[in-house]
Short mmCIF file of C-alpha atoms and ligand atoms in Angstrom, two decimals:
data_model
loop_
_atom_site.label_atom_id
_atom_site.label_comp_id
_atom_site.label_asym_id
_atom_site.label_seq_id
_atom_site.Cartn_x
_atom_site.Cartn_y
_atom_site.Cartn_z
CA MET A 16 0.10 0.03 0.17
CA ARG A 17 1.33 3.66 -0.90
CA GLU A 18 2.13 5.33 2.44
CA GLN A 19 0.47 8.95 3.07
CA GLU A 20 3.61 10.64 4.55
CA THR A 21 6.50 11.71 2.74
CA ALA A 22 9.49 10.17 4.26
CA LYS A 23 12.36 12.04 5.11
CA ILE A 24 15.89 10.77 4.74
CA VAL A 25 19.25 11.91 5.00
CA ILE A 26 22.27 11.59 3.13
CA THR A 27 25.40 11.85 4.70
CA GLY A 28 29.15 10.59 4.33
CA HIS A 29 32.61 12.19 4.06
CA VAL A 30 33.22 14.66 1.36
CA ASP A 31 33.73 13.21 -2.24
CA HIS A 32 32.72 9.99 -1.25
CA GLY A 33 29.68 10.56 -3.74
CA LYS A 34 26.35 12.14 -2.09
CA SER A 35 25.62 14.16 -4.96
CA THR A 36 26.11 11.29 -7.26
CA LEU A 37 23.92 9.24 -5.36
CA ILE A 38 21.00 11.78 -4.81
CA GLY A 39 21.22 12.15 -8.85
CA ARG A 40 21.21 8.45 -9.43
CA LEU A 41 18.09 8.11 -7.12
CA LEU A 42 16.19 10.89 -9.34
CA LEU A 43 17.46 9.35 -12.16
CA ALA A 44 16.31 5.86 -11.32
CA THR A 45 12.79 7.34 -10.02
CA ASP A 46 12.41 9.51 -13.00
CA SER A 47 12.25 12.34 -10.98
CA LEU A 48 14.68 14.66 -12.73
CA PRO A 49 13.00 17.08 -14.67
CA LYS A 50 13.71 16.69 -18.56
CA GLU A 51 14.92 20.16 -19.15
CA LYS A 52 17.40 19.46 -16.43
CA LEU A 53 18.58 16.29 -18.10
CA ALA A 54 19.04 17.35 -21.38
CA GLU A 55 20.96 20.46 -20.12
CA ILE A 56 23.50 18.24 -18.02
CA LYS A 57 24.00 15.90 -21.11
CA LYS A 58 24.77 18.96 -23.08
CA ILE A 59 27.26 20.29 -20.49
CA SER A 60 28.70 17.24 -20.07
CA GLN A 61 29.41 16.43 -23.88
CA GLU A 62 30.84 19.93 -24.14
CA LEU A 63 33.24 19.12 -21.25
CA GLY A 64 33.54 15.73 -22.86
CA LYS A 65 32.47 13.68 -19.88
CA ASP A 66 29.79 11.19 -19.31
CA THR A 67 26.66 12.85 -17.95
CA GLU A 68 27.90 13.76 -14.53
CA LEU A 69 25.28 13.16 -12.13
CA ALA A 70 27.25 15.11 -9.29
CA PHE A 71 26.93 18.12 -11.46
CA ALA A 72 23.09 18.01 -11.85
CA ILE A 73 22.83 18.30 -7.85
CA ASP A 74 25.54 20.96 -7.52
CA GLN A 75 23.39 22.88 -10.16
CA LEU A 76 20.24 22.26 -8.08
CA GLU A 77 22.26 23.41 -5.18
CA GLU A 78 23.18 26.78 -6.71
CA GLU A 79 19.78 26.87 -7.21
CA ARG A 80 18.89 26.82 -3.57
CA LYS A 81 21.58 29.39 -2.94
CA ARG A 82 20.02 31.77 -4.87
CA SER A 83 16.85 31.31 -3.43
CA ILE A 84 16.47 33.01 -0.14
CA THR A 85 13.52 31.56 1.29
CA ILE A 86 14.52 27.61 1.68
CA ASP A 87 17.57 26.83 3.93
CA THR A 88 17.89 23.21 3.36
CA ALA A 89 18.20 21.64 0.21
CA GLN A 90 15.26 19.40 0.14
CA ILE A 91 14.86 17.14 -3.02
CA PHE A 92 11.89 14.98 -3.71
CA PHE A 93 11.44 11.85 -5.55
CA LYS A 94 9.06 8.88 -5.25
CA THR A 95 8.72 5.26 -5.77
CA PRO A 96 5.18 3.04 -5.86
CA LYS A 97 5.61 2.77 -1.96
CA ARG A 98 5.94 6.45 -0.85
CA ASP A 99 7.02 9.94 -1.29
CA TYR A 100 10.56 10.80 -0.20
CA CYS A 101 12.38 14.06 0.71
CA ILE A 102 15.83 13.72 0.49
CA ILE A 103 17.54 16.34 2.97
CA ASP A 104 21.01 16.87 1.36
CA ALA A 105 23.94 17.58 4.06
CA PRO A 106 26.68 19.55 2.42
CA GLY A 107 28.53 19.55 5.60
CA HIS A 108 28.24 18.53 8.90
CA VAL A 109 27.70 21.97 10.29
CA GLU A 110 24.78 22.72 7.91
CA PHE A 111 23.74 18.69 8.55
CA LEU A 112 23.60 18.96 12.41
CA LYS A 113 21.83 22.42 12.25
CA ASN A 114 19.13 21.16 9.66
CA MET A 115 18.80 18.09 11.82
CA ILE A 116 18.34 19.62 15.12
CA THR A 117 17.00 22.67 14.51
CA GLY A 118 13.94 20.84 13.46
CA ALA A 119 12.56 21.49 10.43
CA THR A 120 14.00 18.82 9.24
CA LEU A 121 14.60 15.66 11.02
CA ALA A 122 15.16 12.71 9.13
CA GLN A 123 13.59 9.48 10.08
CA ALA A 124 15.93 7.51 8.17
CA ALA A 125 19.68 7.73 6.94
CA VAL A 126 21.98 7.04 4.05
CA LEU A 127 25.49 6.73 5.41
CA ILE A 128 27.92 6.68 1.81
CA VAL A 129 31.43 5.42 2.26
CA ASP A 130 33.77 5.28 -0.94
CA VAL A 131 35.40 1.98 -0.86
CA ASP A 132 38.64 3.32 -2.50
CA GLU A 133 39.12 5.43 0.67
CA GLY A 134 37.48 3.90 3.50
CA ILE A 135 36.26 5.44 6.86
CA LYS A 136 37.35 8.95 7.12
CA GLU A 137 36.62 11.71 9.66
CA GLN A 138 33.10 12.77 8.48
CA THR A 139 32.06 9.38 7.94
CA THR A 140 32.59 8.91 12.08
CA ARG A 141 31.59 12.41 12.53
CA HIS A 142 28.19 11.75 10.82
CA ALA A 143 27.64 8.42 12.28
CA TYR A 144 28.11 9.74 15.67
CA ILE A 145 25.40 12.64 15.02
CA LEU A 146 23.00 10.06 13.70
CA SER A 147 23.59 7.65 16.81
CA MET A 148 22.91 10.94 19.10
CA LEU A 149 20.03 11.94 17.24
CA GLY A 150 18.47 8.18 17.54
CA ILE A 151 18.45 7.66 13.73
CA ASP A 152 18.51 3.72 14.15
CA LYS A 153 17.30 3.27 10.45
CA LEU A 154 20.43 3.36 8.62
CA ILE A 155 21.58 2.26 5.19
CA VAL A 156 25.33 1.89 4.67
CA VAL A 157 26.15 2.48 1.19
CA PHE A 158 29.58 1.50 -0.26
CA ASN A 159 30.07 3.13 -3.12
CA LYS A 160 32.58 3.40 -6.27
CA MET A 161 32.97 0.03 -6.27
CA ASP A 162 33.80 0.12 -9.69
CA LEU A 163 37.06 1.50 -8.90
CA ALA A 164 37.64 -1.71 -7.12
CA GLY A 165 36.44 -4.09 -9.94
CA ASN A 166 33.45 -4.59 -8.19
CA LYS A 167 35.56 -6.96 -6.08
CA GLU A 168 33.69 -8.81 -2.95
CA GLU A 169 36.78 -8.79 -0.90
CA VAL A 170 37.02 -4.98 -1.06
CA TYR A 171 33.77 -4.59 -0.01
CA GLU A 172 33.60 -7.15 2.87
CA LYS A 173 37.11 -5.48 4.14
CA VAL A 174 35.60 -1.77 4.11
CA LYS A 175 31.83 -2.94 5.41
CA LYS A 176 34.12 -4.83 8.41
CA GLU A 177 35.55 -1.55 9.01
CA ALA A 178 32.42 0.44 9.00
CA LEU A 179 30.77 -1.83 11.16
CA ARG A 180 33.13 -1.30 13.76
CA VAL A 181 33.07 2.01 14.05
CA LEU A 182 28.72 2.03 14.08
CA ALA A 183 29.05 -0.81 16.88
CA ASP A 184 31.40 1.57 19.05
CA LEU A 185 28.21 3.69 18.79
CA GLY A 186 25.78 1.34 19.68
CA MET A 187 24.38 1.31 16.04
CA LYS A 188 23.82 -1.37 13.39
CA PRO A 189 22.70 -0.74 10.29
CA VAL A 190 19.69 -2.59 8.59
CA TYR A 191 21.05 -2.82 5.27
CA THR A 192 24.99 -2.77 4.02
CA ILE A 193 24.87 -2.15 0.13
CA PRO A 194 27.89 -2.22 -2.65
CA VAL A 195 27.00 0.13 -5.20
CA SER A 196 28.42 2.37 -8.10
CA ALA A 197 26.37 5.71 -8.06
CA LYS A 198 28.06 6.56 -10.87
CA GLU A 199 27.12 3.67 -13.18
CA GLY A 200 24.14 2.87 -11.36
CA THR A 201 24.95 -0.60 -10.11
CA ASN A 202 22.42 -1.74 -7.21
CA PHE A 203 19.91 1.32 -7.09
CA THR A 204 17.05 -0.62 -8.62
CA GLY A 205 17.58 -4.30 -9.06
CA PRO A 206 20.16 -7.02 -8.91
CA SER A 207 23.34 -6.24 -11.12
CA PRO A 208 25.55 -8.39 -12.97
CA GLU A 209 28.51 -6.74 -12.10
CA MET A 210 28.20 -7.78 -8.54
CA SER A 211 26.32 -11.04 -8.89
CA TRP A 212 27.83 -12.07 -5.46
CA TYR A 213 25.74 -9.77 -3.85
CA LYS A 214 22.29 -11.15 -2.86
CA GLY A 215 20.63 -8.51 -0.94
CA PRO A 216 18.45 -5.51 -1.90
CA SER A 217 19.18 -2.76 -3.96
CA VAL A 218 19.20 1.02 -2.99
CA LEU A 219 15.63 1.62 -3.61
CA GLU A 220 14.19 -1.55 -2.53
CA ALA A 221 16.20 -1.33 1.17
CA LEU A 222 14.53 2.36 1.38
CA ASP A 223 10.84 1.23 0.09
CA SER A 224 11.27 -1.96 2.95
CA LEU A 225 12.03 0.40 5.97
CA ASP A 226 9.39 0.96 8.61
CA LEU A 227 9.35 4.29 9.27
CA THR A 228 6.31 4.50 11.29
CA ARG A 229 6.55 7.43 13.87
CA GLU A 230 6.03 6.82 17.63
CA THR A 231 5.20 10.41 18.66
CA ALA A 232 1.73 9.60 17.46
CA VAL A 233 0.89 7.55 20.50
CA ARG A 234 2.68 9.60 23.19
CA PRO A 235 0.76 12.13 25.34
CA LEU A 236 0.01 15.61 24.11
CA ARG A 237 2.50 18.30 23.79
CA LEU A 238 2.06 21.41 21.96
CA PRO A 239 4.60 23.91 22.37
CA VAL A 240 2.61 27.22 22.17
CA GLN A 241 4.12 29.60 18.90
CA ASP A 242 2.08 32.36 19.03
CA VAL A 243 -1.47 33.56 20.57
CA TYR A 244 -3.70 35.84 18.07
CA GLN A 245 -6.48 37.81 18.76
CA VAL A 246 -9.27 37.46 16.50
CA ASP A 247 -12.71 38.76 16.90
CA GLY A 248 -12.40 39.28 20.87
CA GLU A 249 -11.18 35.28 20.69
CA ARG A 250 -7.79 34.52 21.81
CA ILE A 251 -5.93 31.83 19.43
CA ILE A 252 -3.28 29.81 20.49
CA VAL A 253 -1.18 28.48 17.65
CA GLY A 254 1.46 25.99 17.57
CA ARG A 255 2.62 22.63 16.07
CA ILE A 256 1.74 19.14 17.87
CA SER A 257 5.08 17.32 18.92
CA SER A 258 3.36 14.33 20.10
CA GLY A 259 0.05 13.18 20.81
CA LYS A 260 -3.26 14.19 19.64
CA ALA A 261 -5.57 17.29 20.78
CA THR A 262 -9.12 16.91 21.26
CA SER A 263 -11.98 19.31 21.64
CA GLY A 264 -13.19 19.32 25.17
CA GLN A 265 -10.15 17.90 26.46
CA SER A 266 -8.41 19.17 29.76
CA VAL A 267 -4.91 20.31 29.54
CA SER A 268 -2.43 21.79 31.43
CA LEU A 269 -0.23 24.82 30.42
CA LEU A 270 3.60 24.83 31.59
CA PRO A 271 5.33 25.41 33.23
CA SER A 272 3.05 27.51 35.34
CA GLY A 273 0.75 24.13 35.52
CA ARG A 274 -2.35 26.31 34.68
CA VAL A 275 -5.56 24.04 33.87
CA ALA A 276 -8.06 24.85 30.99
CA ARG A 277 -10.29 22.98 28.64
CA ILE A 278 -9.81 22.99 24.75
CA SER A 279 -12.97 24.64 23.84
CA SER A 280 -12.35 24.75 20.10
CA LEU A 281 -9.90 23.45 17.39
CA ARG A 282 -9.31 24.31 13.93
CA VAL A 283 -6.78 23.62 10.94
CA PHE A 284 -6.31 26.28 8.63
CA GLY A 285 -9.53 27.67 9.54
CA LYS A 286 -11.55 24.38 9.48
CA GLU A 287 -13.09 23.56 12.43
CA LEU A 288 -12.08 19.95 14.05
CA THR A 289 -12.66 17.83 16.84
CA GLU A 290 -9.14 16.09 16.83
CA ALA A 291 -5.75 16.97 15.35
CA GLY A 292 -2.40 14.69 15.73
CA ALA A 293 1.07 14.77 16.04
CA GLY A 294 2.84 17.02 13.43
CA GLU A 295 -0.18 19.18 12.61
CA SER A 296 -0.35 22.75 12.86
CA ILE A 297 -3.42 24.01 14.74
CA GLY A 298 -5.08 26.89 16.34
CA LEU A 299 -7.21 26.68 19.58
CA THR A 300 -9.01 28.19 22.08
CA LEU A 301 -9.34 27.81 25.83
CA GLU A 302 -11.78 27.60 28.33
CA PRO A 303 -11.62 29.76 30.66
CA THR A 304 -9.69 32.00 28.42
CA LEU A 305 -5.78 32.21 29.95
CA THR A 306 -3.22 34.70 29.36
CA VAL A 307 -0.83 32.50 27.40
CA GLU A 308 2.45 33.24 25.53
CA ARG A 309 4.81 31.91 23.33
CA GLY A 310 7.26 29.12 24.67
CA GLU A 311 4.68 27.99 27.29
CA VAL A 312 3.80 24.10 26.27
CA LEU A 313 0.33 22.50 26.32
CA THR A 314 0.08 19.16 27.63
CA GLU A 315 -2.28 16.57 28.64
CA LYS A 316 -3.65 17.07 32.08
CA GLU A 317 -2.92 13.60 33.59
CA SER A 318 0.37 12.98 31.94
CA ARG A 319 2.70 15.79 32.17
CA PRO A 320 6.20 16.43 32.53
CA GLN A 321 7.60 18.49 35.79
CA PRO A 322 9.42 21.52 34.29
CA THR A 323 13.07 21.33 35.02
CA ASP A 324 16.07 23.91 35.29
CA ARG A 325 18.71 21.17 35.29
CA PHE A 326 19.48 18.58 32.53
CA ARG A 327 21.90 16.40 31.25
CA ALA A 328 22.47 16.49 27.37
CA ASN A 329 24.64 15.15 24.65
CA ILE A 330 25.85 17.97 22.37
CA PHE A 331 27.80 18.38 19.50
CA TRP A 332 29.82 21.79 19.22
CA ILE A 333 30.02 23.40 15.65
CA ALA A 334 31.28 27.23 16.62
CA GLU A 335 34.66 28.43 16.33
CA GLU A 336 34.24 29.97 19.83
CA PRO A 337 34.46 27.39 22.28
CA LEU A 338 31.59 26.19 24.70
CA GLU A 339 32.81 27.34 28.30
CA ILE A 340 31.38 26.34 31.51
CA ASN A 341 29.53 28.99 33.41
CA LYS A 342 29.30 31.26 30.39
CA LYS A 343 25.93 32.83 29.69
CA THR A 344 24.77 31.95 26.34
CA THR A 345 20.86 31.10 25.00
CA LEU A 346 19.05 28.03 24.65
CA ARG A 347 16.05 27.08 22.20
CA CYS A 348 14.09 24.34 22.72
CA ALA A 349 10.77 23.98 20.51
CA THR A 350 9.67 27.59 21.21
CA GLN A 351 11.30 28.40 24.44
CA GLU A 352 14.02 30.49 24.79
CA THR A 353 16.04 30.95 28.00
CA GLY A 354 19.57 31.89 29.27
CA VAL A 355 21.86 29.07 29.96
CA ILE A 356 24.89 28.18 31.44
CA ALA A 357 27.03 24.79 30.90
CA GLU A 358 27.41 23.87 34.56
CA ARG A 359 29.67 20.73 34.00
CA ILE A 360 31.47 19.43 30.90
CA GLU A 361 31.48 15.66 32.14
CA LYS A 362 33.08 14.40 28.89
CA ARG A 363 34.78 16.00 25.78
CA ILE A 364 34.77 13.89 22.69
CA ASN A 365 36.44 13.77 19.47
CA SER A 366 33.93 13.40 17.22
CA SER A 367 36.13 11.84 14.34
CA THR A 368 37.70 9.46 16.27
CA LEU A 369 35.19 8.89 19.29
CA GLU A 370 38.01 8.89 22.03
CA VAL A 371 36.89 10.83 25.03
CA ILE A 372 39.59 13.32 25.23
CA GLU A 373 38.84 14.56 28.67
CA GLU A 374 36.62 14.24 31.77
CA ASP A 375 35.40 17.27 33.95
CA ALA A 376 36.48 19.57 30.91
CA ARG A 377 36.22 23.40 30.99
CA ARG A 378 35.54 23.86 27.53
CA LEU A 379 34.44 22.10 24.15
CA GLU A 380 35.94 23.06 20.94
CA MET A 381 34.65 23.40 17.32
CA ASN A 382 33.72 19.78 16.05
CA GLU A 383 33.91 18.44 19.76
CA ALA A 384 31.10 16.38 21.23
CA GLY A 385 30.33 16.42 24.74
CA VAL A 386 28.20 15.32 27.91
CA VAL A 387 27.12 18.49 29.60
CA VAL A 388 24.85 19.48 32.70
CA PHE A 389 23.12 22.58 31.74
CA LYS A 390 21.38 24.78 34.01
CA THR A 391 18.81 27.48 32.79
CA ASP A 392 17.97 30.96 33.98
CA LYS A 393 13.94 29.68 34.32
CA PRO A 394 12.15 26.24 34.16
CA ILE A 395 11.70 24.85 30.82
CA THR A 396 9.46 21.81 29.63
CA ALA A 397 11.80 19.22 28.33
CA GLU A 398 11.53 15.60 27.72
CA LYS A 399 14.10 12.91 26.80
CA PHE A 400 15.04 13.39 22.99
CA SER A 401 13.97 9.33 22.90
CA PHE A 402 10.33 10.39 24.10
CA VAL A 403 9.23 13.34 22.28
CA GLU A 404 11.83 14.34 19.89
CA GLU A 405 10.85 18.12 19.50
CA LEU A 406 10.84 18.85 23.31
CA GLY A 407 14.43 16.79 23.76
CA ARG A 408 16.42 18.43 21.25
CA PHE A 409 17.58 22.42 21.85
CA VAL A 410 20.16 24.61 20.00
CA ILE A 411 22.70 27.07 21.79
CA GLU A 412 22.61 30.29 20.33
CA HIS A 413 24.59 33.37 20.30
CA GLN A 414 23.27 36.34 18.42
CA TYR A 415 21.12 34.27 16.78
CA ASN A 416 23.81 32.00 15.29
CA VAL A 417 23.60 28.33 16.14
CA GLN A 418 26.69 27.41 18.20
CA GLY A 419 25.73 23.80 19.09
CA ALA A 420 22.99 21.51 19.26
CA GLY A 421 22.25 18.73 21.69
CA ILE A 422 19.82 16.24 22.75
CA ILE A 423 18.66 15.92 26.37
CA VAL A 424 19.36 12.08 27.60
CA GLU A 425 18.16 13.06 31.48
CA GLU A 426 15.50 15.76 31.70
CA ARG A 427 16.20 16.13 35.38
CA CYS A 428 19.37 16.17 37.44
CA ASP A 429 20.16 17.62 40.98
CA GLN A 430 22.98 19.34 41.74
CA ALA A 431 24.12 16.76 44.54
CA LYS A 432 24.33 14.17 41.94
CA MET A 433 27.06 16.16 40.34
P1 GDP B 517 30.07 14.20 -2.26
O1 GDP B 517 31.21 15.49 -2.09
O2 GDP B 517 29.86 13.40 -1.42
O3 GDP B 517 28.70 15.30 -2.88
O4 GDP B 517 30.41 13.60 -3.62
P2 GDP B 517 30.14 13.64 -5.30
O5 GDP B 517 29.09 12.95 -5.80
O6 GDP B 517 30.42 15.21 -5.82
O7 GDP B 517 31.45 12.78 -5.89
C1 GDP B 517 32.86 13.15 -5.73
C2 GDP B 517 33.50 12.42 -7.06
O8 GDP B 517 33.25 11.07 -6.98
C3 GDP B 517 32.99 13.01 -8.26
O9 GDP B 517 33.86 13.13 -9.27
C4 GDP B 517 32.16 11.62 -8.88
O10 GDP B 517 31.91 11.57 -10.25
C5 GDP B 517 33.01 10.69 -8.59
N1 GDP B 517 32.05 9.53 -8.11
C6 GDP B 517 30.88 9.67 -7.28
N2 GDP B 517 30.41 8.24 -7.13
C7 GDP B 517 31.23 7.42 -7.95
C8 GDP B 517 31.19 6.26 -8.34
O11 GDP B 517 30.31 5.23 -8.01
N3 GDP B 517 32.16 5.50 -9.05
C9 GDP B 517 33.42 6.55 -9.48
N4 GDP B 517 34.28 5.57 -10.27
N5 GDP B 517 33.37 7.51 -9.31
C10 GDP B 517 32.04 8.39 -8.32
#
């Protein structure tokens, strides 16, 4: 059966290992490249005297994206008989992490690409680290440029072993490992004579067979308030449901204050509804009418988290300026914003080797990861990332620049424990 929801996948891997070519190949294999584009690429490639360069096609799409100021993530679409896909391109790990954690584009599955000629490199491990941090366990590892290795099984097995070891260190196990040539299109749609020794699924078959059901639907209601509008004397609260469902007539709590009210009406795009679910943007009114602000979180009355001002997180630092303990910065979690300090950096981790560089560190440098206890200026509504993604991830900002991003692994920790 064809699935309703568009599956978001992220393509990761070391620079030049073939991300763009793989994306181009997926578009080509699913007939998703606009005809004019294809003709144009062929023409330019001929002029340059090379075969149709798929990477070039993607770079062109990328150029277009750069010129457009409205879209800040490259989103490329293709479809199979099973479902629609949206590829979140990750040109570099900074953009990748930013896009993933700032929210709009949290992927449900990932493809990690490894050039068999080069093997595991810095960014391979770093990207794998970020995927593990984000709990993305629907992972397909694609071993690319098999044509350069004469399509030999031994080469694939050797690099695969190395990759599986790195992933195992991160507690990850790929759902599929596939030897391919993105350039030649080998193992993208079905079995290929070049690698008759490979008996597993092709890239498209593997993607289609992933179970991408979201768990947020069965969690209790969480709705971070985005805005409040006054319309015809009514106060309409607007936001996107992070988890669970909102029902007309339901009793809810507003956090962090704990005030209680009842949802008196519910609408989506101006249409009155009785129920809305995770992922939907809605407007609602409360009875009694309370003064509500952006950043408050509407939750189920019976099942609600206790606000917290100290929590433990896994973070990844992307700014040149280091994260220093006890230095005030800004934290953003869903629609909540508050001043924050890193109270304790329990572990400082090299993200490309995964080594713990230091325990009880004073700072985290660019590209380092860490286990950090944060203390916020005011209580926030937070959850473990594994429970409600949107309330379990956050960014650290300085003057609206994202400096680091993290996921909450323990939503409450007391000072004594430190
Ligand atoms: P990215 O930086 O990860 O996006 O890598 P690209 O897709 O730009 O590819 C880097 C280079 O590797 C380009 O010159 C590609 O043509 C080449 N390449 C990609 N896939 C293959 C492949 O399967 N076989 C061969 N021989 N070259 C490839």
